[in-house]
Amino acid sequence: MSEMSKIVRTISSISFPLIIIYGLYIISHGHLTPGGGFQGGAVVASGCAMILVAYGSIWTIGKMKEKNLSLLESIGAICFILLAIFGLGFGAVFFNNFLVGSDFLFGTIPSAGSTIANINTGGVIPLMNFAVGIKVIAGLFAIVLVMAHASSTREGKK
Amino acid sequence: MNIIDFLLQHSPALIVAIPLLGAFLTPLISRINNKARNIFVILILGLTTSIVFLLANDVFAGNIHTYVFGSQDLALPIVRILFEVDAMSAFMAIIGSILALVAVIYSWAFIKENTGLDKFYTLILLTTAGMFGMVLTGDMFNLFVFLEITSIASCALIAFWTNKGKSVEAGFKYIVISSIGALFLLFAIALLYGQYNALNIATLANAIQFSFLDKIALVLLIAAFAMKAGIVPMHMWLPDAYSKAPASVTIVLVGATQASLYGVFRVCFTLYGNTINLSPASIGWIIVLLGLITMLLGVAMALIQSDFKRLIAFSAVAEIGFMFLGIGAGLTVLGNAEMMAAIGIPAMSGGVFHIMNDALDIGLLFLVAGAIYYATRETSLDKLGGLARNMKYTTVFFIIGLFAVSGIPPMNGFASKLLIYESTFQLNPILSIVAILSSIMLLAVFVKVFHSVFLGPSLPKFKEVKEVPKSMLIAMGIIASIIIVFGLFPELIINNIVEPAVSALVNYGDYIREVIPTFTGGI
Amino acid sequence: MWFDYLIYILLAIGVFFNILGGFGLLRFPDVYTRLHAGTKCTTFGSIFITGSVIILGLKMWYLGSTDGSILAIHTAGALVAILLTNPTGAHAIARAAHKSGVKPVGAVVDSLQTKSLKHNVNKKIIETKKMEEEK
Amino acid sequence: MSMLETLLGTFQTGSGFWNPIVWIIVAALVFLITYILRGFGNKKYKKGTEQVKSFLSGNPEYEKEKMHVKGSNLFWGFTESLKWIFDILHKMHTGNISDYVLWFVIVMAVLFLLVGLM
Amino acid sequence: MIFNIPFIAVTALVLIGLYTVIFRRNLIKMVIGITIIQSGVNLFLITLGYRENSVAPIFTSLPPGTIVPEGMSFPVPQALTLTSIVIGVAVLALMLSLIIHIYRHYGTLDSKEIGGNEE
Amino acid sequence: MMEFFNEYLIVLIALLISIAMAIIRVIKGPTAPDRIVGLDTINTIVIVGMVVFGTAFNEIIYIDVAIVYALLSFISTLFIAKYLEGGDF
Amino acid sequence: MILEAIHIILPILIVIASIYAVLLKDLIAAAIAVSAMSLMLSLEFYILQAPDVAIAEAGIGACLTTAILIIAIKATKRMEDET
Amino acid sequence: MIAFIITTILCFITYLILTTGSGTVGLWSIEEILLGLILSLIAGFVTRNVFIKKDLRMLNPIRWLIFVGYVVGPFFIGMAKANFDVAYRVITGKINPGIVKISPNLKTDLGITLLANSITLTPGTLSVDIDEETNDLYIHWINVKENTLKGDFVDCKYICGSFDKWIRRIAE
Amino acid sequence: MSKRNFAAVVFFLVIAVFFFFSALMMHPFGVPEKADMDDEIIKGVQIETGTNNGVTSVVFDYRGFDTLGEATILFTAVAGVIMVFRRLKQ
């Protein structure tokens, strides 16, 4: 009884890629439209939670161990703090936006005032968005997964 | 560029960033090897401690370090996060680094047999990083964020022994208390932000008018920080949390509590320093009264406890009262130069010195309690007895801690308490009488512990008890030696470390002028 | 501009159905009939309101603004998402309600009830058979 | 006085000075004297004789475990005579989280009344 | 110019949450109360950053005719609120997992029964 | 331009009335499924309200929020429904 | 004018939902009320010109908070005992 | 592998739809397309096993055309009817509800899901439960016509009209 | 009503009154009094950080350290939850 009905499962399967790609869109366009690493990460984590509720936590934990999620979260956090420390190396201080204006990756500056969405701006901010996004996805999903698994195996422990 | 200069210039950021990086790396490294993880954690904390000492060495000479994140210019209005390190911050950072290092060394053997150790070390590093962030930051919201880091990490650490219902319950109480406190703190920050549109402490201190909303914010700030610091009557979470946590966690928790105490002082002296004496109801006297109640009630409750760790926790509450008394006495005469020199400076240096002494003494006692728990699996005073025969070194460390905590020379506790007694006697004799009374009762409390745990006939069920492992002894030895050194040469410490910290609190104008050169208040 | 009138008409229909949905939610006697009101009417009203926004976007696009196309496409995306998730949510609620024991008020026939009864009876028979075999 | 301070005082407060080294010397002296006194008595001490056994008005000695004065029995008279205070204190520490928050609210209200109204 | 209704709503939310924590004995109810306080504080921060007839501080596809500094709401409170929301969910998750453990140990969720026999 | 878009604000008020009815169902509903029906209705109306408000202020980028809502509001419904079904998670 | 009306109606609805989140004895109902409050709070954020916060509140407040609450209620018990 | 490619392509198309009007290469800018490709590779990798389960029938574009025709044509009309029906019942309060069982004989998961969702959105009906093995649907019918009841089953045509034929064309 | 609840209600009302007055004394809704910091940020967003979204630039650039703290909080919570539900040695 840990799965939901067939209709829910099918719709979850169909909308899961849509939610994932939409969350990634929010993460990658964080510096242009409303959104960013946290919001997009929350969206993707919610999508994963939908799969969890539709298929049951035991099926899900077979696909994705919480250890790996914890590792992924560590990697995201390390990327984030390394980007901050790179500011120390390339520029002058912590959290220096050393890529902005460098015409390298995401390096251009948008024209002032109202513009259309140009993804190639923002300097180090999109990279930070991705790092935080990975972190938030892994973190929030790990919370839901661990709690759901613990609550579903309660009888087994007793 | 010289590496030392480079480190010094970026030290405020590095002190927070290195433990954080270590915390993020710990899960990866613990996949390799457990021993590698322990060594890595100790290395990280050692590196942090050395940077803290480097920074403190520079700051105690009279410089104030500012560090702007993201850009180097300090243009007005302050839009970026600012770290501002004066002597008080450096003082607290030293305490935090020592405690964390000792805790990690101690827990090498203490919790070796438990599972989930990678998370344990991660959380210890995170708590330490949060503590450093709290004491170094110059931004109100950043203070809130680091407060939350500290409280969440230490809550998870308190509930480390999840097979015990009581410790989970203590963790839950702690998280409820600290999250409510933090939320009211955020409310107060929002009130200040809505009025002055600034988050920087110096900018806010320059702008504050002491209107009605400012008073509300002041009360919220003081109440929230005091609750996190364990002031009576909001202290009840503290015995629960301290006594149910593993001993190596408790010593970190002591540091976290004192970081909250730092919050009270920073708010009273720096943020509201210019305007706090406009209030007819003197905030200083309120703090002094709270300190008196805290002392008396803490020590009275400690007298009737029958659990070892809970008893020490209540005496920790009493110790916090001493700090509040000393620094509150200084706050009552803030702005009055003559009184400040005669009463305020000695009282405050007593209070500030007592912060460090309290951390060391209570920390040592908790470590001893943990050692006894490790050896006998028992914390009830009624069941323990005659352990001096089996655990010689532990007994010696306990005697040192006993003397220090109850203010008996030649330990460090005496020096700070003497300063507090003498200066508060000039302010009002009753204050010092109450302080001496509670100090005597503290001695009685610990004599009781000494009698019932270490003396007496050797009980048959503790025949097999052995001395604790070496790493725990080393950790206790570090603290004990620091206590003895501080006790023998208090003038050295007071002149070099405590006096700069006190003058940093009193001369709040310097702190503000470092950011806003046009500020005219202060001494 | 007949376009504007079309937009107004669509908006009016949408608002009417949405309010009708809320009204039906209050008026109907049990969960299933409320689901009829709450899901169908609001979905239908949403289609009309988003439709009017899509038409507005197309009109803006026609008048020469690229923003109009973005408005139209994103609103269409929201509409697709609503159409995908709303009926499924209704189905999940209905199933949950039935499993948690809420019976349809004034039901003429309830074959799911008989099915679950039968299912239970079958289960019991199988279990008793197993028990006997074990003995 | 100031001469003496500079010579002896390693720690000056507003009204006096304090030297822990002197304290240690005094403590060492006391210890020495005690040790000598103990040495006098030590000669007459013989193991295994009646002398070693404790004398409880002729009553038989209790077992070791029962002899031990328990921690909660210490200061019994003090706590008994001030029982009303400790009862109140016990009542305060309910262990209920709501009460903890209630104390926070009470302190906040009192501070509001003190600071806000004045 | 309306009569500060959002601020009063913030106050009401904070007080309702505080009421829940003080007077309710169920632990999950207390957690819900803390969530409500959290929401109130978040709403307060956002409300402080609102300016009349303003738009969000995003320059992509800005509506024509927006005055640049004055016609935009404050970005800083929104960033603070984001932080606050994430902190809220972190605290909530930790509290609930501790509650699950408490229930396993004590078999009840009544705060009075759980902490009752504390010395 | 602003005058035309304000028609959408009137729509928003109407939607708020509808939300209020659903709130009454949420707080009144005798059983838990009734309350979820109210919640589901609120979800849908809030999505529409977001679209309408984004259009009213001529902010194209606001529509993204509505899509997030449409995709995610479904999940909380699923969680509650799964609880009521009685299965383990 | 209409905007002000919205700013009056929505906070009142939020407060009503939060009051019922506290008063309801059934914890599932309380969780539903919290979710509804969160939804309307998010609409209020959106109307106060903070779409970033609205997305975050959508993902975290309205979805994940409810999910975690429901999981916790599942692991413990549903009814709040009568006092 | 095929599942991975298909999922990636779907994700990429979705991403492109979301980012229209960003540049000059067609409607998109070159950076957007590159980033979209990377992101859809990630999304496709993550979701490949969930999205497609050994069923590649929907790759045929003709089925998609029929699907669009179905949504715009009979489905929308049915939905409009449904709403006027519900409006009538809301105002008058005349209901005669019951839960009935139909057996539409659809084999695939997608087909039964489409049918159930269509039924939910159309006249007076709401799918309550589904039999996992035989794909029978249990329908809550707001206005049961008692002459249609034959034992357990009700004939499909009273409830779904022509939907099941359309869906059989789309998904089977 | 027990003694405890009576005291609680009294002090609660005191707090409620003060909070209510503080809500009334705030600046009028929608008209903040000072806007130095935020105006500075809005003006500098596109030039200094190269982003169009002011909130993201505040989150990741102007107040990036807060975000590091926030990420750390999430990390802490996840570590705590996993630690609380870890498998214990018997």
PDB file of N, CA and C in Angstrom, chain B residues 172-173 177 215-216 219-220 227 233 235-236 240 281 286 300-301 303-304 382 384-385 409 414-415 422 444 448 451-452 457 460 487-488 491 494, chain D residues 10-13 15 18 20 23-24 64-65 68-72 74-75 78-79 86 89 92-93 95 97 100 103-104 108 111-112 114-115 118:
ATOM      1  N   PHE B 172      14.583  19.219  21.711  1.00  0.00           N
ATOM      2  CA  PHE B 172      13.372  19.873  21.216  1.00  0.00           C
ATOM      3  C   PHE B 172      13.096  21.167  21.961  1.00  0.00           C
ATOM      4  N   LYS B 173      13.281  21.125  23.285  1.00  0.00           N
ATOM      5  CA  LYS B 173      13.065  22.350  24.061  1.00  0.00           C
ATOM      6  C   LYS B 173      14.015  23.441  23.589  1.00  0.00           C
ATOM      7  N   ILE B 177      12.859  27.058  22.045  1.00  0.00           N
ATOM      8  CA  ILE B 177      13.259  28.297  22.698  1.00  0.00           C
ATOM      9  C   ILE B 177      14.093  29.160  21.757  1.00  0.00           C
ATOM     10  N   LYS B 215      12.480  51.656  21.425  1.00  0.00           N
ATOM     11  CA  LYS B 215      12.389  51.028  22.737  1.00  0.00           C
ATOM     12  C   LYS B 215      11.870  49.603  22.615  1.00  0.00           C
ATOM     13  N   ILE B 216      10.810  49.456  21.775  1.00  0.00           N
ATOM     14  CA  ILE B 216      10.260  48.116  21.565  1.00  0.00           C
ATOM     15  C   ILE B 216      11.348  47.183  21.045  1.00  0.00           C
ATOM     16  N   VAL B 219      13.820  46.232  23.760  1.00  0.00           N
ATOM     17  CA  VAL B 219      13.321  45.208  24.683  1.00  0.00           C
ATOM     18  C   VAL B 219      13.332  43.846  24.029  1.00  0.00           C
ATOM     19  N   LEU B 220      12.900  43.795  22.775  1.00  0.00           N
ATOM     20  CA  LEU B 220      12.882  42.502  22.092  1.00  0.00           C
ATOM     21  C   LEU B 220      14.282  41.937  21.969  1.00  0.00           C
ATOM     22  N   MET B 227      17.372  35.327  26.726  1.00  0.00           N
ATOM     23  CA  MET B 227      16.842  33.966  26.785  1.00  0.00           C
ATOM     24  C   MET B 227      17.856  32.981  26.220  1.00  0.00           C
ATOM     25  N   PRO B 233      14.441  34.576  34.728  1.00  0.00           N
ATOM     26  CA  PRO B 233      13.734  33.291  34.767  1.00  0.00           C
ATOM     27  C   PRO B 233      13.572  32.620  33.414  1.00  0.00           C
ATOM     28  N   HIS B 235      15.882  30.618  32.168  1.00  0.00           N
ATOM     29  CA  HIS B 235      17.056  29.762  32.120  1.00  0.00           C
ATOM     30  C   HIS B 235      16.700  28.300  32.022  1.00  0.00           C
ATOM     31  N   MET B 236      15.398  27.967  32.053  1.00  0.00           N
ATOM     32  CA  MET B 236      15.057  26.572  32.332  1.00  0.00           C
ATOM     33  C   MET B 236      15.483  25.613  31.243  1.00  0.00           C
ATOM     34  N   ASP B 240      18.367  21.503  31.239  1.00  0.00           N
ATOM     35  CA  ASP B 240      17.959  20.365  30.421  1.00  0.00           C
ATOM     36  C   ASP B 240      18.975  20.091  29.331  1.00  0.00           C
ATOM     37  N   ALA B 281      14.061  54.521  33.010  1.00  0.00           N
ATOM     38  CA  ALA B 281      14.303  53.247  33.664  1.00  0.00           C
ATOM     39  C   ALA B 281      15.629  52.729  33.153  1.00  0.00           C
ATOM     40  N   ILE B 286      18.418  47.339  35.316  1.00  0.00           N
ATOM     41  CA  ILE B 286      17.625  46.142  34.996  1.00  0.00           C
ATOM     42  C   ILE B 286      18.546  44.948  34.808  1.00  0.00           C
ATOM     43  N   ALA B 300      20.934  28.389  44.238  1.00  0.00           N
ATOM     44  CA  ALA B 300      19.993  27.700  45.119  1.00  0.00           C
ATOM     45  C   ALA B 300      19.504  26.420  44.475  1.00  0.00           C
ATOM     46  N   MET B 301      19.237  26.475  43.177  1.00  0.00           N
ATOM     47  CA  MET B 301      18.787  25.255  42.513  1.00  0.00           C
ATOM     48  C   MET B 301      19.917  24.240  42.442  1.00  0.00           C
ATOM     49  N   LEU B 303      22.076  23.679  44.622  1.00  0.00           N
ATOM     50  CA  LEU B 303      22.294  23.057  45.918  1.00  0.00           C
ATOM     51  C   LEU B 303      21.464  21.793  46.103  1.00  0.00           C
ATOM     52  N   ILE B 304      20.297  21.737  45.498  1.00  0.00           N
ATOM     53  CA  ILE B 304      19.408  20.609  45.775  1.00  0.00           C
ATOM     54  C   ILE B 304      19.382  19.589  44.649  1.00  0.00           C
ATOM     55  N   ASP B 382      23.813  10.185  43.977  1.00  0.00           N
ATOM     56  CA  ASP B 382      23.511   9.234  45.037  1.00  0.00           C
ATOM     57  C   ASP B 382      24.150   7.881  44.793  1.00  0.00           C
ATOM     58  N   LEU B 384      27.074   7.430  42.906  1.00  0.00           N
ATOM     59  CA  LEU B 384      28.516   7.491  42.721  1.00  0.00           C
ATOM     60  C   LEU B 384      29.203   7.538  44.077  1.00  0.00           C
ATOM     61  N   GLY B 385      30.485   7.216  44.087  1.00  0.00           N
ATOM     62  CA  GLY B 385      31.226   7.336  45.339  1.00  0.00           C
ATOM     63  C   GLY B 385      32.590   6.697  45.232  1.00  0.00           C
ATOM     64  N   PRO B 409      41.501  31.396  45.584  1.00  0.00           N
ATOM     65  CA  PRO B 409      42.824  31.577  45.021  1.00  0.00           C
ATOM     66  C   PRO B 409      43.618  30.282  45.155  1.00  0.00           C
ATOM     67  N   PHE B 414      39.016  33.606  41.134  1.00  0.00           N
ATOM     68  CA  PHE B 414      39.142  34.572  42.210  1.00  0.00           C
ATOM     69  C   PHE B 414      39.386  35.976  41.679  1.00  0.00           C
ATOM     70  N   ALA B 415      40.258  36.086  40.702  1.00  0.00           N
ATOM     71  CA  ALA B 415      40.642  37.410  40.215  1.00  0.00           C
ATOM     72  C   ALA B 415      39.434  38.172  39.704  1.00  0.00           C
ATOM     73  N   GLU B 422      34.688  44.280  44.509  1.00  0.00           N
ATOM     74  CA  GLU B 422      35.184  45.581  44.952  1.00  0.00           C
ATOM     75  C   GLU B 422      34.465  46.721  44.266  1.00  0.00           C
ATOM     76  N   ALA B 444      29.988  25.559  48.495  1.00  0.00           N
ATOM     77  CA  ALA B 444      29.307  24.494  49.228  1.00  0.00           C
ATOM     78  C   ALA B 444      28.786  23.433  48.273  1.00  0.00           C
ATOM     79  N   LYS B 448      29.991  19.458  48.123  1.00  0.00           N
ATOM     80  CA  LYS B 448      29.060  18.329  48.141  1.00  0.00           C
ATOM     81  C   LYS B 448      29.388  17.337  47.031  1.00  0.00           C
ATOM     82  N   HIS B 451      32.648  15.542  47.763  1.00  0.00           N
ATOM     83  CA  HIS B 451      32.482  14.529  48.804  1.00  0.00           C
ATOM     84  C   HIS B 451      31.807  13.280  48.256  1.00  0.00           C
ATOM     85  N   SER B 452      30.700  13.495  47.563  1.00  0.00           N
ATOM     86  CA  SER B 452      29.887  12.326  47.250  1.00  0.00           C
ATOM     87  C   SER B 452      30.399  11.562  46.035  1.00  0.00           C
ATOM     88  N   PRO B 457      34.012   5.542  50.882  1.00  0.00           N
ATOM     89  CA  PRO B 457      34.543   4.200  50.644  1.00  0.00           C
ATOM     90  C   PRO B 457      34.387   3.800  49.190  1.00  0.00           C
ATOM     91  N   PRO B 460      31.663  -1.341  45.671  1.00  0.00           N
ATOM     92  CA  PRO B 460      32.010  -2.567  44.944  1.00  0.00           C
ATOM     93  C   PRO B 460      31.682  -2.528  43.460  1.00  0.00           C
ATOM     94  N   GLY B 487      45.269  32.035  36.674  1.00  0.00           N
ATOM     95  CA  GLY B 487      45.159  32.333  38.092  1.00  0.00           C
ATOM     96  C   GLY B 487      46.447  32.894  38.646  1.00  0.00           C
ATOM     97  N   LEU B 488      47.556  32.426  38.135  1.00  0.00           N
ATOM     98  CA  LEU B 488      48.825  32.906  38.680  1.00  0.00           C
ATOM     99  C   LEU B 488      49.189  34.283  38.156  1.00  0.00           C
ATOM    100  N   GLU B 491      47.204  39.675  36.162  1.00  0.00           N
ATOM    101  CA  GLU B 491      47.477  41.025  35.669  1.00  0.00           C
ATOM    102  C   GLU B 491      47.848  41.005  34.193  1.00  0.00           C
ATOM    103  N   ILE B 494      44.681  40.563  32.271  1.00  0.00           N
ATOM    104  CA  ILE B 494      43.797  41.725  32.327  1.00  0.00           C
ATOM    105  C   ILE B 494      44.360  42.864  31.521  1.00  0.00           C
TER     106      ILE B 494
ATOM    107  N   THR D  10      50.861  41.335  41.811  1.00  0.00           N
ATOM    108  CA  THR D  10      50.787  41.059  40.385  1.00  0.00           C
ATOM    109  C   THR D  10      49.433  41.435  39.838  1.00  0.00           C
ATOM    110  N   PHE D  11      48.546  41.873  40.712  1.00  0.00           N
ATOM    111  CA  PHE D  11      47.172  42.098  40.256  1.00  0.00           C
ATOM    112  C   PHE D  11      46.573  43.194  41.111  1.00  0.00           C
ATOM    113  N   GLN D  12      46.415  44.396  40.513  1.00  0.00           N
ATOM    114  CA  GLN D  12      45.920  45.513  41.285  1.00  0.00           C
ATOM    115  C   GLN D  12      44.468  45.803  40.958  1.00  0.00           C
ATOM    116  N   THR D  13      43.662  45.809  41.986  1.00  0.00           N
ATOM    117  CA  THR D  13      42.289  46.252  41.793  1.00  0.00           C
ATOM    118  C   THR D  13      42.244  47.721  42.166  1.00  0.00           C
ATOM    119  N   SER D  15      41.281  49.098  44.872  1.00  0.00           N
ATOM    120  CA  SER D  15      41.566  49.423  46.264  1.00  0.00           C
ATOM    121  C   SER D  15      42.632  48.544  46.884  1.00  0.00           C
ATOM    122  N   TRP D  18      46.765  41.881  44.929  1.00  0.00           N
ATOM    123  CA  TRP D  18      46.681  40.483  45.273  1.00  0.00           C
ATOM    124  C   TRP D  18      47.804  39.741  44.593  1.00  0.00           C
ATOM    125  N   PRO D  20      49.120  35.932  43.874  1.00  0.00           N
ATOM    126  CA  PRO D  20      48.887  34.497  44.008  1.00  0.00           C
ATOM    127  C   PRO D  20      50.125  33.729  44.416  1.00  0.00           C
ATOM    128  N   TRP D  23      50.226  33.425  47.998  1.00  0.00           N
ATOM    129  CA  TRP D  23      49.211  32.439  48.358  1.00  0.00           C
ATOM    130  C   TRP D  23      49.759  31.024  48.250  1.00  0.00           C
ATOM    131  N   ILE D  24      50.482  30.791  47.180  1.00  0.00           N
ATOM    132  CA  ILE D  24      51.001  29.438  46.973  1.00  0.00           C
ATOM    133  C   ILE D  24      52.029  29.111  48.044  1.00  0.00           C
ATOM    134  N   LYS D  64      30.360  -1.120  53.595  1.00  0.00           N
ATOM    135  CA  LYS D  64      30.989   0.053  52.986  1.00  0.00           C
ATOM    136  C   LYS D  64      29.964   0.904  52.234  1.00  0.00           C
ATOM    137  N   GLU D  65      29.109   0.223  51.538  1.00  0.00           N
ATOM    138  CA  GLU D  65      28.173   0.965  50.687  1.00  0.00           C
ATOM    139  C   GLU D  65      27.203   1.777  51.515  1.00  0.00           C
ATOM    140  N   HIS D  68      28.625   5.174  53.067  1.00  0.00           N
ATOM    141  CA  HIS D  68      28.830   6.336  52.208  1.00  0.00           C
ATOM    142  C   HIS D  68      27.693   7.340  52.362  1.00  0.00           C
ATOM    143  N   VAL D  69      28.052   8.576  52.649  1.00  0.00           N
ATOM    144  CA  VAL D  69      27.026   9.607  52.769  1.00  0.00           C
ATOM    145  C   VAL D  69      26.622  10.020  51.359  1.00  0.00           C
ATOM    146  N   LYS D  70      25.352   9.833  51.044  1.00  0.00           N
ATOM    147  CA  LYS D  70      24.893  10.110  49.688  1.00  0.00           C
ATOM    148  C   LYS D  70      24.881  11.612  49.410  1.00  0.00           C
ATOM    149  N   GLY D  71      24.947  11.937  48.114  1.00  0.00           N
ATOM    150  CA  GLY D  71      25.024  13.346  47.733  1.00  0.00           C
ATOM    151  C   GLY D  71      23.824  14.138  48.190  1.00  0.00           C
ATOM    152  N   SER D  72      22.644  13.529  48.095  1.00  0.00           N
ATOM    153  CA  SER D  72      21.452  14.321  48.425  1.00  0.00           C
ATOM    154  C   SER D  72      21.256  14.434  49.932  1.00  0.00           C
ATOM    155  N   LEU D  74      23.697  15.320  51.930  1.00  0.00           N
ATOM    156  CA  LEU D  74      24.537  16.414  52.384  1.00  0.00           C
ATOM    157  C   LEU D  74      23.714  17.705  52.436  1.00  0.00           C
ATOM    158  N   PHE D  75      24.014  18.558  53.378  1.00  0.00           N
ATOM    159  CA  PHE D  75      23.272  19.817  53.587  1.00  0.00           C
ATOM    160  C   PHE D  75      21.802  19.556  53.822  1.00  0.00           C
ATOM    161  N   PHE D  78      20.133  22.251  56.044  1.00  0.00           N
ATOM    162  CA  PHE D  78      19.963  23.535  55.364  1.00  0.00           C
ATOM    163  C   PHE D  78      18.749  23.520  54.454  1.00  0.00           C
ATOM    164  N   THR D  79      18.682  22.490  53.630  1.00  0.00           N
ATOM    165  CA  THR D  79      17.562  22.441  52.682  1.00  0.00           C
ATOM    166  C   THR D  79      16.253  22.220  53.409  1.00  0.00           C
ATOM    167  N   PHE D  86      12.706  26.249  48.536  1.00  0.00           N
ATOM    168  CA  PHE D  86      13.009  25.255  47.512  1.00  0.00           C
ATOM    169  C   PHE D  86      11.752  24.660  46.910  1.00  0.00           C
ATOM    170  N   LEU D  89      10.850  27.017  44.256  1.00  0.00           N
ATOM    171  CA  LEU D  89      11.754  26.854  43.113  1.00  0.00           C
ATOM    172  C   LEU D  89      11.424  25.593  42.332  1.00  0.00           C
ATOM    173  N   MET D  92       8.598  26.172  40.114  1.00  0.00           N
ATOM    174  CA  MET D  92       8.912  26.970  38.919  1.00  0.00           C
ATOM    175  C   MET D  92       9.412  26.104  37.768  1.00  0.00           C
ATOM    176  N   HIS D  93      10.204  25.091  38.107  1.00  0.00           N
ATOM    177  CA  HIS D  93      10.818  24.291  37.045  1.00  0.00           C
ATOM    178  C   HIS D  93       9.904  23.138  36.675  1.00  0.00           C
ATOM    179  N   GLY D  95       9.384  21.954  33.640  1.00  0.00           N
ATOM    180  CA  GLY D  95       9.838  21.112  32.542  1.00  0.00           C
ATOM    181  C   GLY D  95       8.920  21.158  31.343  1.00  0.00           C
ATOM    182  N   ILE D  97       7.491  23.020  28.038  1.00  0.00           N
ATOM    183  CA  ILE D  97       8.040  24.010  27.110  1.00  0.00           C
ATOM    184  C   ILE D  97       7.195  25.268  27.091  1.00  0.00           C
ATOM    185  N   TYR D 100       8.238  27.615  29.639  1.00  0.00           N
ATOM    186  CA  TYR D 100       9.479  28.312  29.315  1.00  0.00           C
ATOM    187  C   TYR D 100       9.177  29.543  28.468  1.00  0.00           C
ATOM    188  N   TRP D 103       7.573  32.280  30.465  1.00  0.00           N
ATOM    189  CA  TRP D 103       8.507  33.126  31.216  1.00  0.00           C
ATOM    190  C   TRP D 103       9.130  34.181  30.309  1.00  0.00           C
ATOM    191  N   PHE D 104       9.429  33.779  29.095  1.00  0.00           N
ATOM    192  CA  PHE D 104       9.957  34.756  28.121  1.00  0.00           C
ATOM    193  C   PHE D 104       8.972  35.885  27.915  1.00  0.00           C
ATOM    194  N   MET D 108       9.394  39.784  28.858  1.00  0.00           N
ATOM    195  CA  MET D 108       9.223  40.782  27.798  1.00  0.00           C
ATOM    196  C   MET D 108       8.174  41.818  28.219  1.00  0.00           C
ATOM    197  N   LEU D 111       9.574  44.140  30.864  1.00  0.00           N
ATOM    198  CA  LEU D 111      10.514  45.094  30.268  1.00  0.00           C
ATOM    199  C   LEU D 111       9.786  46.130  29.428  1.00  0.00           C
ATOM    200  N   PHE D 112       8.737  45.695  28.730  1.00  0.00           N
ATOM    201  CA  PHE D 112       7.929  46.658  27.962  1.00  0.00           C
ATOM    202  C   PHE D 112       7.372  47.727  28.892  1.00  0.00           C
ATOM    203  N   LEU D 114       8.443  48.582  31.834  1.00  0.00           N
ATOM    204  CA  LEU D 114       9.474  49.423  32.432  1.00  0.00           C
ATOM    205  C   LEU D 114      10.060  50.404  31.427  1.00  0.00           C
ATOM    206  N   VAL D 115      10.399  49.892  30.260  1.00  0.00           N
ATOM    207  CA  VAL D 115      11.129  50.718  29.293  1.00  0.00           C
ATOM    208  C   VAL D 115      10.181  51.528  28.423  1.00  0.00           C
ATOM    209  N   MET D 118       7.947  54.307  30.582  1.00  0.00           N
ATOM    210  CA  MET D 118       8.648  55.404  31.264  1.00  0.00           C
ATOM    211  C   MET D 118       9.306  56.341  30.278  1.00  0.00           C
TER     212      MET D 118
END
